[in-house]
Coordinates of C-alpha atoms (C1' of nucleotides) in Angstrom, one line a residue:
Chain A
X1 CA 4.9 -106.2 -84.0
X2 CA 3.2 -109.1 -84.3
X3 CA 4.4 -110.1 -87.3
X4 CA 7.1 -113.0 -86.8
X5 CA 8.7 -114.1 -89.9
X6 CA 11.8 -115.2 -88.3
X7 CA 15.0 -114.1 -91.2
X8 CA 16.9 -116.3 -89.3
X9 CA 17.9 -118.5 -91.9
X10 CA 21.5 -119.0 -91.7
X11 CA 20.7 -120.0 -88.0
X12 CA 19.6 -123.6 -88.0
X13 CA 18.6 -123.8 -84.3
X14 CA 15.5 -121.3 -85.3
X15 CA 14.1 -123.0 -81.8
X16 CA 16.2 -120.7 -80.3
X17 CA 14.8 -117.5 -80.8
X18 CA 12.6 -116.7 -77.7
X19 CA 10.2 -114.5 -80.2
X20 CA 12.8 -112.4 -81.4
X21 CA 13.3 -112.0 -85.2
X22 CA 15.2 -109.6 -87.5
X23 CA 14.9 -107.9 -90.4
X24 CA 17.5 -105.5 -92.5
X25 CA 15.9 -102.8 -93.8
X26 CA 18.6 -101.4 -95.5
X27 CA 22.1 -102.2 -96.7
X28 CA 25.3 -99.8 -97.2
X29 CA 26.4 -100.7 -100.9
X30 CA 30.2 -99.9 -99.9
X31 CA 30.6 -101.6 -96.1
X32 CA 28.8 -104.2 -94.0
X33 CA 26.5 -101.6 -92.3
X34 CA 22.9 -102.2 -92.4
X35 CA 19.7 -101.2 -90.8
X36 CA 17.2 -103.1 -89.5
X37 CA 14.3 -104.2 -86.7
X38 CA 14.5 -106.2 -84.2
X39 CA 11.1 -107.1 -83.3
X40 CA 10.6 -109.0 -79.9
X41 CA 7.5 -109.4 -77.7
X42 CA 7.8 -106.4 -75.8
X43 CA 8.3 -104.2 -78.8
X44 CA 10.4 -103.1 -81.6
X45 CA 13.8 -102.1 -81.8
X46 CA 15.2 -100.5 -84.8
X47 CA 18.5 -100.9 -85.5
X48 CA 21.6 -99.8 -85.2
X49 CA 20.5 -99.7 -81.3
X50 CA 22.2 -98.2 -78.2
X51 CA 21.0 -100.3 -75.2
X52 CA 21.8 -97.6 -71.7
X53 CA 23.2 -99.7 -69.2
X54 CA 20.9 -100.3 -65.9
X55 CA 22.9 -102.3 -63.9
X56 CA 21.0 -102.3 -61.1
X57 CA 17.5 -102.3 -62.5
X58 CA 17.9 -98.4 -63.2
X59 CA 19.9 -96.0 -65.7
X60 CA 21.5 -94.4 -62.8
X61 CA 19.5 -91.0 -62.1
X62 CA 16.5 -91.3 -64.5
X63 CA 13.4 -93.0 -65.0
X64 CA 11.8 -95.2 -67.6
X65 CA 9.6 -92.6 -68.8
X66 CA 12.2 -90.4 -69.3
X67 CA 14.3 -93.0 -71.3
X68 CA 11.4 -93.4 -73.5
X69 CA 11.9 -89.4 -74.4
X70 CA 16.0 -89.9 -75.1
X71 CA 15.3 -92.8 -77.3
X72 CA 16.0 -95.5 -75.9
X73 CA 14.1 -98.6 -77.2
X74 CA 15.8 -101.4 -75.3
X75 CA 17.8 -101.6 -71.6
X76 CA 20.3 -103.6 -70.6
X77 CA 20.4 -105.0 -66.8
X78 CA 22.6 -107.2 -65.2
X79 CA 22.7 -110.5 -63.7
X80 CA 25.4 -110.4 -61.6
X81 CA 24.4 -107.1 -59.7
X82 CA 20.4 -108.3 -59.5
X83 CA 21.3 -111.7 -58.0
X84 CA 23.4 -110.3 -55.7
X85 CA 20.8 -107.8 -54.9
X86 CA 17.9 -107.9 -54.2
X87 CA 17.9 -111.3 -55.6
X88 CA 16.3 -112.7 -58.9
X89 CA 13.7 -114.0 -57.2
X90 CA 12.7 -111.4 -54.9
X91 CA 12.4 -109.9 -58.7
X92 CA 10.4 -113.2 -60.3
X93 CA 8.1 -112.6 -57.0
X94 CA 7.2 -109.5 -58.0
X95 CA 6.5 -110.1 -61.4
X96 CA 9.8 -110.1 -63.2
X97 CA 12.3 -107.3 -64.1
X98 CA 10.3 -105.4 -66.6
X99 CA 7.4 -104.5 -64.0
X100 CA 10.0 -104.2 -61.1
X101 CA 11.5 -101.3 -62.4
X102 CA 8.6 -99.9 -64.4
X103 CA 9.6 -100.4 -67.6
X104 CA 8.1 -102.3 -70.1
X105 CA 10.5 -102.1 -73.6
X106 CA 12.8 -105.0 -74.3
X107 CA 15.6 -105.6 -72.0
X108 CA 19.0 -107.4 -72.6
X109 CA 20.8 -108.9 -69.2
X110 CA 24.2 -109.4 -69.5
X111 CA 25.7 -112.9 -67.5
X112 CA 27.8 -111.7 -65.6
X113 CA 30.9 -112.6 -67.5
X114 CA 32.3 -109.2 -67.4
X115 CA 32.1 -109.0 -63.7
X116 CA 34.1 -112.2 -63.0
X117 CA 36.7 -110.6 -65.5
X118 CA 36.8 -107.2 -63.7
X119 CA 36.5 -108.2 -60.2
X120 CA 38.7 -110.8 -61.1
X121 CA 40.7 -110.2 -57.3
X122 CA 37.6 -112.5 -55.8
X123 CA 37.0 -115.1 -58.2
X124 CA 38.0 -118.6 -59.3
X125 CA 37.4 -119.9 -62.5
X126 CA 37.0 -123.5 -63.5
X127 CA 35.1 -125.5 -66.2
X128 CA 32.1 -125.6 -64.0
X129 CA 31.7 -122.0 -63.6
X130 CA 32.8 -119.0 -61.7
X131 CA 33.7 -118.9 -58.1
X132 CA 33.0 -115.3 -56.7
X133 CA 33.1 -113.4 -54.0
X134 CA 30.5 -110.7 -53.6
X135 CA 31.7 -107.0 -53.3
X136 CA 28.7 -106.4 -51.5
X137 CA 29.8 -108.5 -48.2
X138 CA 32.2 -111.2 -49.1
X139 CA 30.1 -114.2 -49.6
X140 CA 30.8 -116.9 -51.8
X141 CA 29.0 -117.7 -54.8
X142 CA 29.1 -120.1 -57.7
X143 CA 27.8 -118.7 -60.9
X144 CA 27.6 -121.8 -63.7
X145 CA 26.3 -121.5 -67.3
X146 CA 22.9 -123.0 -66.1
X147 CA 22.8 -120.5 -63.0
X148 CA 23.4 -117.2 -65.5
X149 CA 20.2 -118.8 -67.7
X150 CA 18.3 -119.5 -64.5
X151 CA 18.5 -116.1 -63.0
X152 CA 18.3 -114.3 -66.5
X153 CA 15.1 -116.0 -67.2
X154 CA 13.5 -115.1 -63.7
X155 CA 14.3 -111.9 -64.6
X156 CA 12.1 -111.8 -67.6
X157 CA 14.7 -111.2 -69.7
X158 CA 13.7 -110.6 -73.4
X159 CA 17.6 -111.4 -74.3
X160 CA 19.9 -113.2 -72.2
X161 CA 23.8 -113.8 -72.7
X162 CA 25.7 -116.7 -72.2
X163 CA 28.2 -116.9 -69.4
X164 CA 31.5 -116.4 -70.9
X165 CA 34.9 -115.6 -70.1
X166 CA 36.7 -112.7 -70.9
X167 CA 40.4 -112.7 -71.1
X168 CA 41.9 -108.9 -70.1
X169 CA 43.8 -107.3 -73.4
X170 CA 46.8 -108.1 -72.6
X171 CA 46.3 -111.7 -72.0
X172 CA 48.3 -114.3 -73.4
X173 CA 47.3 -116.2 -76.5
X174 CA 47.3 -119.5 -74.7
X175 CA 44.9 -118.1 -72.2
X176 CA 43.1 -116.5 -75.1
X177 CA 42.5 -119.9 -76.3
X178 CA 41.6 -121.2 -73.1
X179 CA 39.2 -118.9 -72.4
X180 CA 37.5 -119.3 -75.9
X181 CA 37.2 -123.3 -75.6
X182 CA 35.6 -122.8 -71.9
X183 CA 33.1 -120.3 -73.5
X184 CA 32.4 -122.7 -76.4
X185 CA 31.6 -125.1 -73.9
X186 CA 30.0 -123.3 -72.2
X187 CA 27.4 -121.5 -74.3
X188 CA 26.5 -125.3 -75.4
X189 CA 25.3 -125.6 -72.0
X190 CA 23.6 -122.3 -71.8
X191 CA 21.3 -123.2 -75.0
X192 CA 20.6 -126.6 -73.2
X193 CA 19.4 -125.0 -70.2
X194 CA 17.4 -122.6 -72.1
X195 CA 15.6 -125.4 -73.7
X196 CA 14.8 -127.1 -71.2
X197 CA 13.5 -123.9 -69.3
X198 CA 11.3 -123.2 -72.3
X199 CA 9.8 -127.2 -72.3
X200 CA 9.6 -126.5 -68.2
X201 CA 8.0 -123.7 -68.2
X202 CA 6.9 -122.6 -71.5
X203 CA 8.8 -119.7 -72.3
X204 CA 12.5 -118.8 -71.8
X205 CA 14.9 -115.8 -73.1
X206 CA 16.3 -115.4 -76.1
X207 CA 20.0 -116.7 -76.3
X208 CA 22.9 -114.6 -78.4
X209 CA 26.2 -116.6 -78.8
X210 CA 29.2 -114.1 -77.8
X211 CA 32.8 -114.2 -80.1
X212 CA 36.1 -114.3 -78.2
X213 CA 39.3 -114.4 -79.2
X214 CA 41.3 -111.0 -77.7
X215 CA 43.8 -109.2 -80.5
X216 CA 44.2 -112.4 -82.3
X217 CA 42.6 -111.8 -85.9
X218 CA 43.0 -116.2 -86.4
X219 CA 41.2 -116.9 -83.0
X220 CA 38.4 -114.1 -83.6
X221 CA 38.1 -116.2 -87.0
X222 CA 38.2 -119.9 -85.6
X223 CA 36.0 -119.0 -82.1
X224 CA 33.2 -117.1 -84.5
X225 CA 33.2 -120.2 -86.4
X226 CA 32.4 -122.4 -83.4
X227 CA 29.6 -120.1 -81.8
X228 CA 27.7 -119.1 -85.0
X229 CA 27.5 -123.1 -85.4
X230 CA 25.5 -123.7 -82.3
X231 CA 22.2 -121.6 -83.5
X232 CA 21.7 -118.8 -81.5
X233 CA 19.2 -116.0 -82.3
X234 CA 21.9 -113.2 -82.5
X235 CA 25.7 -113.2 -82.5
X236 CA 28.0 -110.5 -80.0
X237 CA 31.7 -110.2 -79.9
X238 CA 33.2 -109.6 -76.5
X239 CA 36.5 -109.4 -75.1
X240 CA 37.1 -105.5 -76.8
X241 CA 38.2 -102.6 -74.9
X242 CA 39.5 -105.0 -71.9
X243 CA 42.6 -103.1 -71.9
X244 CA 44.2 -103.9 -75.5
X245 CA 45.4 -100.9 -77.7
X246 CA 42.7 -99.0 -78.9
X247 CA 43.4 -99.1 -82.9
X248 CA 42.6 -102.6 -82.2
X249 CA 39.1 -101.9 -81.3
X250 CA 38.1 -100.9 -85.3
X251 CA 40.8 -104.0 -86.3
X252 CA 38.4 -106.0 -84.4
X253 CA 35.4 -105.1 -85.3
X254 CA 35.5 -105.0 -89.1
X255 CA 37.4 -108.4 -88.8
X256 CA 34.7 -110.3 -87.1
X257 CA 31.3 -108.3 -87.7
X258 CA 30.8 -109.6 -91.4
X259 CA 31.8 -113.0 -89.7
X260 CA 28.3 -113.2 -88.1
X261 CA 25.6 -114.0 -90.0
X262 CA 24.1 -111.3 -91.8
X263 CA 20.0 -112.1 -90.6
X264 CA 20.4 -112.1 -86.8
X265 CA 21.4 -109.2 -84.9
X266 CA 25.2 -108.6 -84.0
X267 CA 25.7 -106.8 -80.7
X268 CA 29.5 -105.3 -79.9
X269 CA 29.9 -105.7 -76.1
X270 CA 30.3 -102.7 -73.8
X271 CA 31.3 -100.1 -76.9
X272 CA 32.0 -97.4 -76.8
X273 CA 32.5 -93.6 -78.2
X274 CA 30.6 -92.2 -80.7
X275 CA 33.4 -92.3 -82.9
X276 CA 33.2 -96.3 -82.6
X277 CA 29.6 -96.8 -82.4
X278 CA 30.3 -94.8 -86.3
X279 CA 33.0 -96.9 -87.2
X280 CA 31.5 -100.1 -85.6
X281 CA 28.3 -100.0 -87.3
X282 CA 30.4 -99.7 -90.9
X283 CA 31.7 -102.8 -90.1
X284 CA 28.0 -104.3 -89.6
X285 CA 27.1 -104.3 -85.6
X286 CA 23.4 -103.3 -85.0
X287 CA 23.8 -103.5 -81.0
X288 CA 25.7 -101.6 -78.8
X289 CA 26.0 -101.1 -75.3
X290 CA 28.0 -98.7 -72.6
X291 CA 28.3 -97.2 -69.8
X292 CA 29.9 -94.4 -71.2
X293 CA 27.1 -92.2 -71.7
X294 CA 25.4 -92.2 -68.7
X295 CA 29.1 -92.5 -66.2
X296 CA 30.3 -89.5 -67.7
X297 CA 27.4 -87.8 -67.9
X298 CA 27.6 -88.1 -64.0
X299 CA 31.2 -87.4 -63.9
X300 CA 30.9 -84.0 -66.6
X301 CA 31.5 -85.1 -69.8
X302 CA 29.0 -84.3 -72.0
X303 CA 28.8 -85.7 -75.9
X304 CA 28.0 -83.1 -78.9
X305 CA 28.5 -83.2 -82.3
X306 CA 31.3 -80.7 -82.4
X307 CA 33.0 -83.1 -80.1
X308 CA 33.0 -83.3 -75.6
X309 CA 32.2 -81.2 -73.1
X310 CA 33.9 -80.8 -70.0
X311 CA 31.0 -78.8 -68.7
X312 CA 33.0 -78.0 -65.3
X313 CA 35.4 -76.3 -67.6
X314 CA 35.7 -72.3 -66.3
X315 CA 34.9 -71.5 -70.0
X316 CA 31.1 -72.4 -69.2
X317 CA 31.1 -70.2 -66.3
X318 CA 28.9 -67.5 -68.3
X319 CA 28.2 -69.4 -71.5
X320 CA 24.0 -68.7 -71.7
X321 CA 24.0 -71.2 -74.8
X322 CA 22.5 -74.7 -74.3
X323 CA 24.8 -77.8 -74.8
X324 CA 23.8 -78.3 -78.6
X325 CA 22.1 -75.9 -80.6
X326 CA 19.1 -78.0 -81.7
X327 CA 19.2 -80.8 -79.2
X328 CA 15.5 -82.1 -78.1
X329 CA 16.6 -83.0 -74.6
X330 CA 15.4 -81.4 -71.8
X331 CA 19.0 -79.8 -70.8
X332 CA 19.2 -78.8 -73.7
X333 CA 15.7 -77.2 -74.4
X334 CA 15.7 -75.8 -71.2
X335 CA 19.2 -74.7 -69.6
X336 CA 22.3 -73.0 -69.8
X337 CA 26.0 -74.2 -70.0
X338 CA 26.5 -72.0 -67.6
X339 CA 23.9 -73.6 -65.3
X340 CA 24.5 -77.0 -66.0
X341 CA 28.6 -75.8 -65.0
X342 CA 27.4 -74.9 -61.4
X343 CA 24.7 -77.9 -61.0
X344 CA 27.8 -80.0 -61.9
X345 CA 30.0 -78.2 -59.4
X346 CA 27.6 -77.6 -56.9
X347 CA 26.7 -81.6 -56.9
X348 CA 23.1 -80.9 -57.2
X349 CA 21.4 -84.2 -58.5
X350 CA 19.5 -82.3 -61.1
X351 CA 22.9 -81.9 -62.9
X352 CA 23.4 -85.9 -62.9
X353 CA 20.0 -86.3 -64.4
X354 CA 19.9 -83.2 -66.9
X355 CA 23.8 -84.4 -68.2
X356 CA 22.5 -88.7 -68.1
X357 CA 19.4 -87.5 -70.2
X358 CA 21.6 -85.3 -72.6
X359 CA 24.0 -87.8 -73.3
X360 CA 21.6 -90.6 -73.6
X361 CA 19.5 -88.5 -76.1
X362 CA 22.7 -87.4 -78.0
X363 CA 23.8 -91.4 -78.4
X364 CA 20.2 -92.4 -79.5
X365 CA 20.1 -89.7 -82.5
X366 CA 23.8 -90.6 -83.6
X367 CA 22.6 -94.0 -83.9
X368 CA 19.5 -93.5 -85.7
X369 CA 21.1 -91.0 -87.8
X370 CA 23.5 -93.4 -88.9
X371 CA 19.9 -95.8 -89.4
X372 CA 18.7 -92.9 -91.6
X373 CA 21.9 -92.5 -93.8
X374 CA 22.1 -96.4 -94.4
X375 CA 18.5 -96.2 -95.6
X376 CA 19.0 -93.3 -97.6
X377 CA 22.3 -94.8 -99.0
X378 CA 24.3 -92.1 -97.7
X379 CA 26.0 -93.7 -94.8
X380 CA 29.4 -93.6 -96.4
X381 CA 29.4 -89.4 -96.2
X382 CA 27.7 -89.0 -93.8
X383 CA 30.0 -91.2 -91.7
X384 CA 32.9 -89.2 -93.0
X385 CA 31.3 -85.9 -91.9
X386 CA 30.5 -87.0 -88.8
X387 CA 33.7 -88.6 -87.7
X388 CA 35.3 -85.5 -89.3
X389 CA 33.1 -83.2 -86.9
X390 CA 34.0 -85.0 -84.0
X391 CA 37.6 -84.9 -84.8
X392 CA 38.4 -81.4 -85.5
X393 CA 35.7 -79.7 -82.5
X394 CA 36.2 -79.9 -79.2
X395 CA 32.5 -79.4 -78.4
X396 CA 32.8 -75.5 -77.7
X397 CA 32.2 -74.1 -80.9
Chain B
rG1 C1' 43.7 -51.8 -16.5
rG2 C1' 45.5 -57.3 -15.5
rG3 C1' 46.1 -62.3 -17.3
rG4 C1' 45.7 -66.3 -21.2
rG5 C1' 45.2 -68.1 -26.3
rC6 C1' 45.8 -67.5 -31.5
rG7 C1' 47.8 -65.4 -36.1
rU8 C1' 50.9 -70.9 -41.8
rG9 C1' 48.5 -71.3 -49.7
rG10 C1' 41.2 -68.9 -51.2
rU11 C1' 39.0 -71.3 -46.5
rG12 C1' 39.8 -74.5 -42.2
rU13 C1' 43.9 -76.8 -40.1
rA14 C1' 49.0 -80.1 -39.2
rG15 C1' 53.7 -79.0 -38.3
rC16 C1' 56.8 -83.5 -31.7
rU17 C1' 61.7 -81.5 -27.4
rG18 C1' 64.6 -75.8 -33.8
rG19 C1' 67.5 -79.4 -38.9
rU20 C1' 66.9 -81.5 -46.4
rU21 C1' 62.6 -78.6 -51.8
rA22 C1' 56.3 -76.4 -45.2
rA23 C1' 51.8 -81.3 -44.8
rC24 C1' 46.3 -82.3 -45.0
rA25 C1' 41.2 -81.4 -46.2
rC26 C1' 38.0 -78.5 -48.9
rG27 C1' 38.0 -75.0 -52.8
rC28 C1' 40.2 -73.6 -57.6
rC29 C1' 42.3 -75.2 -62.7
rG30 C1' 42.9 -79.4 -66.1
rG31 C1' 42.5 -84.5 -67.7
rC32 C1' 40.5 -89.5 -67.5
rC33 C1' 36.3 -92.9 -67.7
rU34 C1' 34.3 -98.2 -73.4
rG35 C1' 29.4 -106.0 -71.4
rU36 C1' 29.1 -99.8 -64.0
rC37 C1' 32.3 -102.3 -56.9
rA38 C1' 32.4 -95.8 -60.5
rA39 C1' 27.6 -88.7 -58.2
rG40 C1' 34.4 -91.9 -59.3
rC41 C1' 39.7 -91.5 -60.3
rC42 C1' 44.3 -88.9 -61.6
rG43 C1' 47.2 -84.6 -62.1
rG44 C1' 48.3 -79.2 -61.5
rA45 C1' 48.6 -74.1 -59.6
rG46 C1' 48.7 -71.9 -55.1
rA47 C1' 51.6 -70.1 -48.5
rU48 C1' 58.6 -68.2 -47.0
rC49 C1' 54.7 -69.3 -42.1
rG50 C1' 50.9 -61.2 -39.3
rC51 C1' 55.1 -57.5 -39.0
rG52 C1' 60.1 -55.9 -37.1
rG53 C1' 64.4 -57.3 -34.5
rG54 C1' 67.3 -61.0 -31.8
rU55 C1' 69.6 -66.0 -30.4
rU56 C1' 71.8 -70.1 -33.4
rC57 C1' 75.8 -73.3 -38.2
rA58 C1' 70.3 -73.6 -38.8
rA59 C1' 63.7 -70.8 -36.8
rG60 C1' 57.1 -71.7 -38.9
rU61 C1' 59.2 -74.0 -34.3
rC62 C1' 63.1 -70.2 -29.0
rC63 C1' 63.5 -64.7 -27.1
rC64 C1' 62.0 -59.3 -27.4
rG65 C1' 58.9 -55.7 -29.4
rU66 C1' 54.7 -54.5 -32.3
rC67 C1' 49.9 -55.0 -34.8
rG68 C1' 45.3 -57.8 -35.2
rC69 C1' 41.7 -61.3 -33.5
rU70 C1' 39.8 -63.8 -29.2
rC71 C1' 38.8 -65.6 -24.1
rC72 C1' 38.8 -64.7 -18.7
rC73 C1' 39.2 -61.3 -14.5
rG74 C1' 38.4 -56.3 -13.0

RNA sequence: GGGGGCGUGGUGUAGCUGGUUAACACGCCGGCCUGUCAAGCCGGAGAUCGCGGGUUCAAGUCCCGUCGCUCCCG
């Protein structure tokens, strides 16, 4: 871990790295996926990675410690949510992010991008920034490039995004465009104010550039051009599942992952289903993040193998078997279907945690079985197989 | 014994002075959820209105009887 023999060679800003460097492991002779290790100061993150989505300086319902046992190697947290509450620097004050909420792995923040695209009723966006309206009480708030570095870094964040904006999927090409010039501009501004945080104060996040460009195979092409050219330490494309047809999800991915250079990490924003973290990762992403695991966890829908679970389906009423046969989570060591049915019915908390930790646990081994098959040079079938399973179960095998 | 109130889908209730396919909540069944305003959202099944009779073009909605529950007075 200590080692730090940045591979970083296509990136010629190298300055940029905040400590992080990456190395691929192993390499799928018939697609762009690889595996690798991420290695950043607060610890190692072999890759492909699922980061669970802590918004709010938790994975809703469990702890750190518990992550730990799912697998979970790095978090994602979010700048929008933690500057609106309880404030970034009621979190710098108490020693940053990482000892706030007790957990001391690598954590990613996202800018808060996404959140002026999806509360997009109370906001105003110009070249300076973002104009926003809490949904917490109304206020008014200005969230510029140098702002989302600024909180992010008195977070402690071990990886912090660039604001960006993010066109919905059905948006226009023109405002495609638009939106890709202003996040060109903008992540210029965001590596500025990183550097000079770091010459301030000595240290400062990592920065990864992030890809948009909506359904529009040309822009994906020209706007990873632009942001691989400025030097950041990893490379994420955003602007997918925003609303566009789904097909275009895989069209986008294996268009623009082999566009980002092949030492630094590549991170697909806010993805997804198993069945595109699979297909993802053969088109060369090592990063992934969602809320998909741990929302429908809470709202019954439970991941397997063989496929999803509704578990408040009455066909669990009396089912005695656990949700996978084999599954080293604690639901799944230690309960019933049919109890995990009338936790979920009953709205007994325990249910949102026992379902959170399955799911998280279930997302964590599909990604580091996929690790496994790349380094064994199997990923191709095993892929097949496991997008096979998925499609023909319904979970209730 | 006398007087009053109530009986509507599984449960609890709406249904104004009678007028199209009886509403709501919860429950039940099913689905959705992709950089979390989300322990959320959407959909479906389910009552002919205690029972019998009457008035009326038309009754859950008025009248009579009856059964059940309930309150008050003896």
């Amino acid at each position: 871990m200590t080692e730090s023999a940045p591979l970083l060679r296509q990136a010629p800003g190298s300055s940029h790295q905040g400590g992080l460097s990456f190395q691929v492991e192993g390499r799928d002779p018939g697609s762009p996926a690889r595996a690798g290790r991420l290695q950043t100061p607060r610890g190692t993150v072999p890759t492909p990675a699922f980061m669970p989505v802590g918004t709010y300086g938790a994975v809703k319902s469990v702890t750190p410690h518990e992550l730990r046992e799912t697998g979970t190697s790095i978090l994602l947290g979010n700048t929008y949510h933690l500057y609106l509450r309880p404030g970034h620097e009621v979190i710098e004050g108490l020693g940053g992010l990482h000892r706030f909420m007790g957990w001391d792995g690598p954590i990613l923040t996202d800018s808060g991008g996404f959140q002026i695209f999806s509360l997009s009723a109370m906001r105003a966006v110009t070249d300076q920034g973002a104009e926003f309206r809490s949904h917490l009480d109304g206020s008014l708030h200005l969230l510029t490039p140098e702002k989302a570095i600024e909180v992010q870094a008195s977070l402690g964040s071990d990886i912090a995004m660039p604001l960006d904006e993010c066109p919905p999927g059905g948006a226009a090409r023109g405002a495609v465009e638009a939106a890709m010039r202003r996040t060109t501009a903008w992540a210029r501004r965001c590596l500025e104010r990183a550097r000079s945080l770091r010459e301030q104060r000595g240290a400062a996040p990592a920065l990864f550039g992030i890809v948009q460009g909506g359904v529009h195979a040309d822009l994906r092409r020209e706007h990873a051009a632009a942001i691989v050219s400025l030097g950041f330490a990893g490379h994420a494309v955003g602007g997918v599942s925003v609303g566009e047809p789904p097909a275009l999800i895989h069209e986008i991915g294996a268009l623009t992952g082999p566009l980002l250079p092949e030492g630094s990490p590549r991170y697909m924003m806010g993805l997804g289903r198993p069945q595109d973290l699979i297909r993802l990762i053969g088109s060369g992403f090592d990063l992934f993040d969602c809320v998909m695991p741990t929302r429908n966890a809470r709202n019954g829908t439970l991941f397997t193998s063989g496929g999803v679970i509704h578990i408040k389906n009455e066909a669990h009423r009396r089912d005695p078997r656990p949700l996978e046969e084999g599954c080293p989570c604690q639901a799944c060591r230690g309960y019933s279907r049919a109890y995990l049915r009338h936790l979920f019915l009953s709205r007994e908390i325990l249910g949102h945690r026992l379902n959170t930790l399955h799911n998280l646990t279930h997302y964590h081994g599909l990604v580091r079985s996929a690790r496994e098959a790349i380094v064994a040079g199997r990923f191709a079938a095993w892929s097949r197989q496991t997008l096979a399973r998925l499609d023909a179960g319904d979970g209730d095998d």
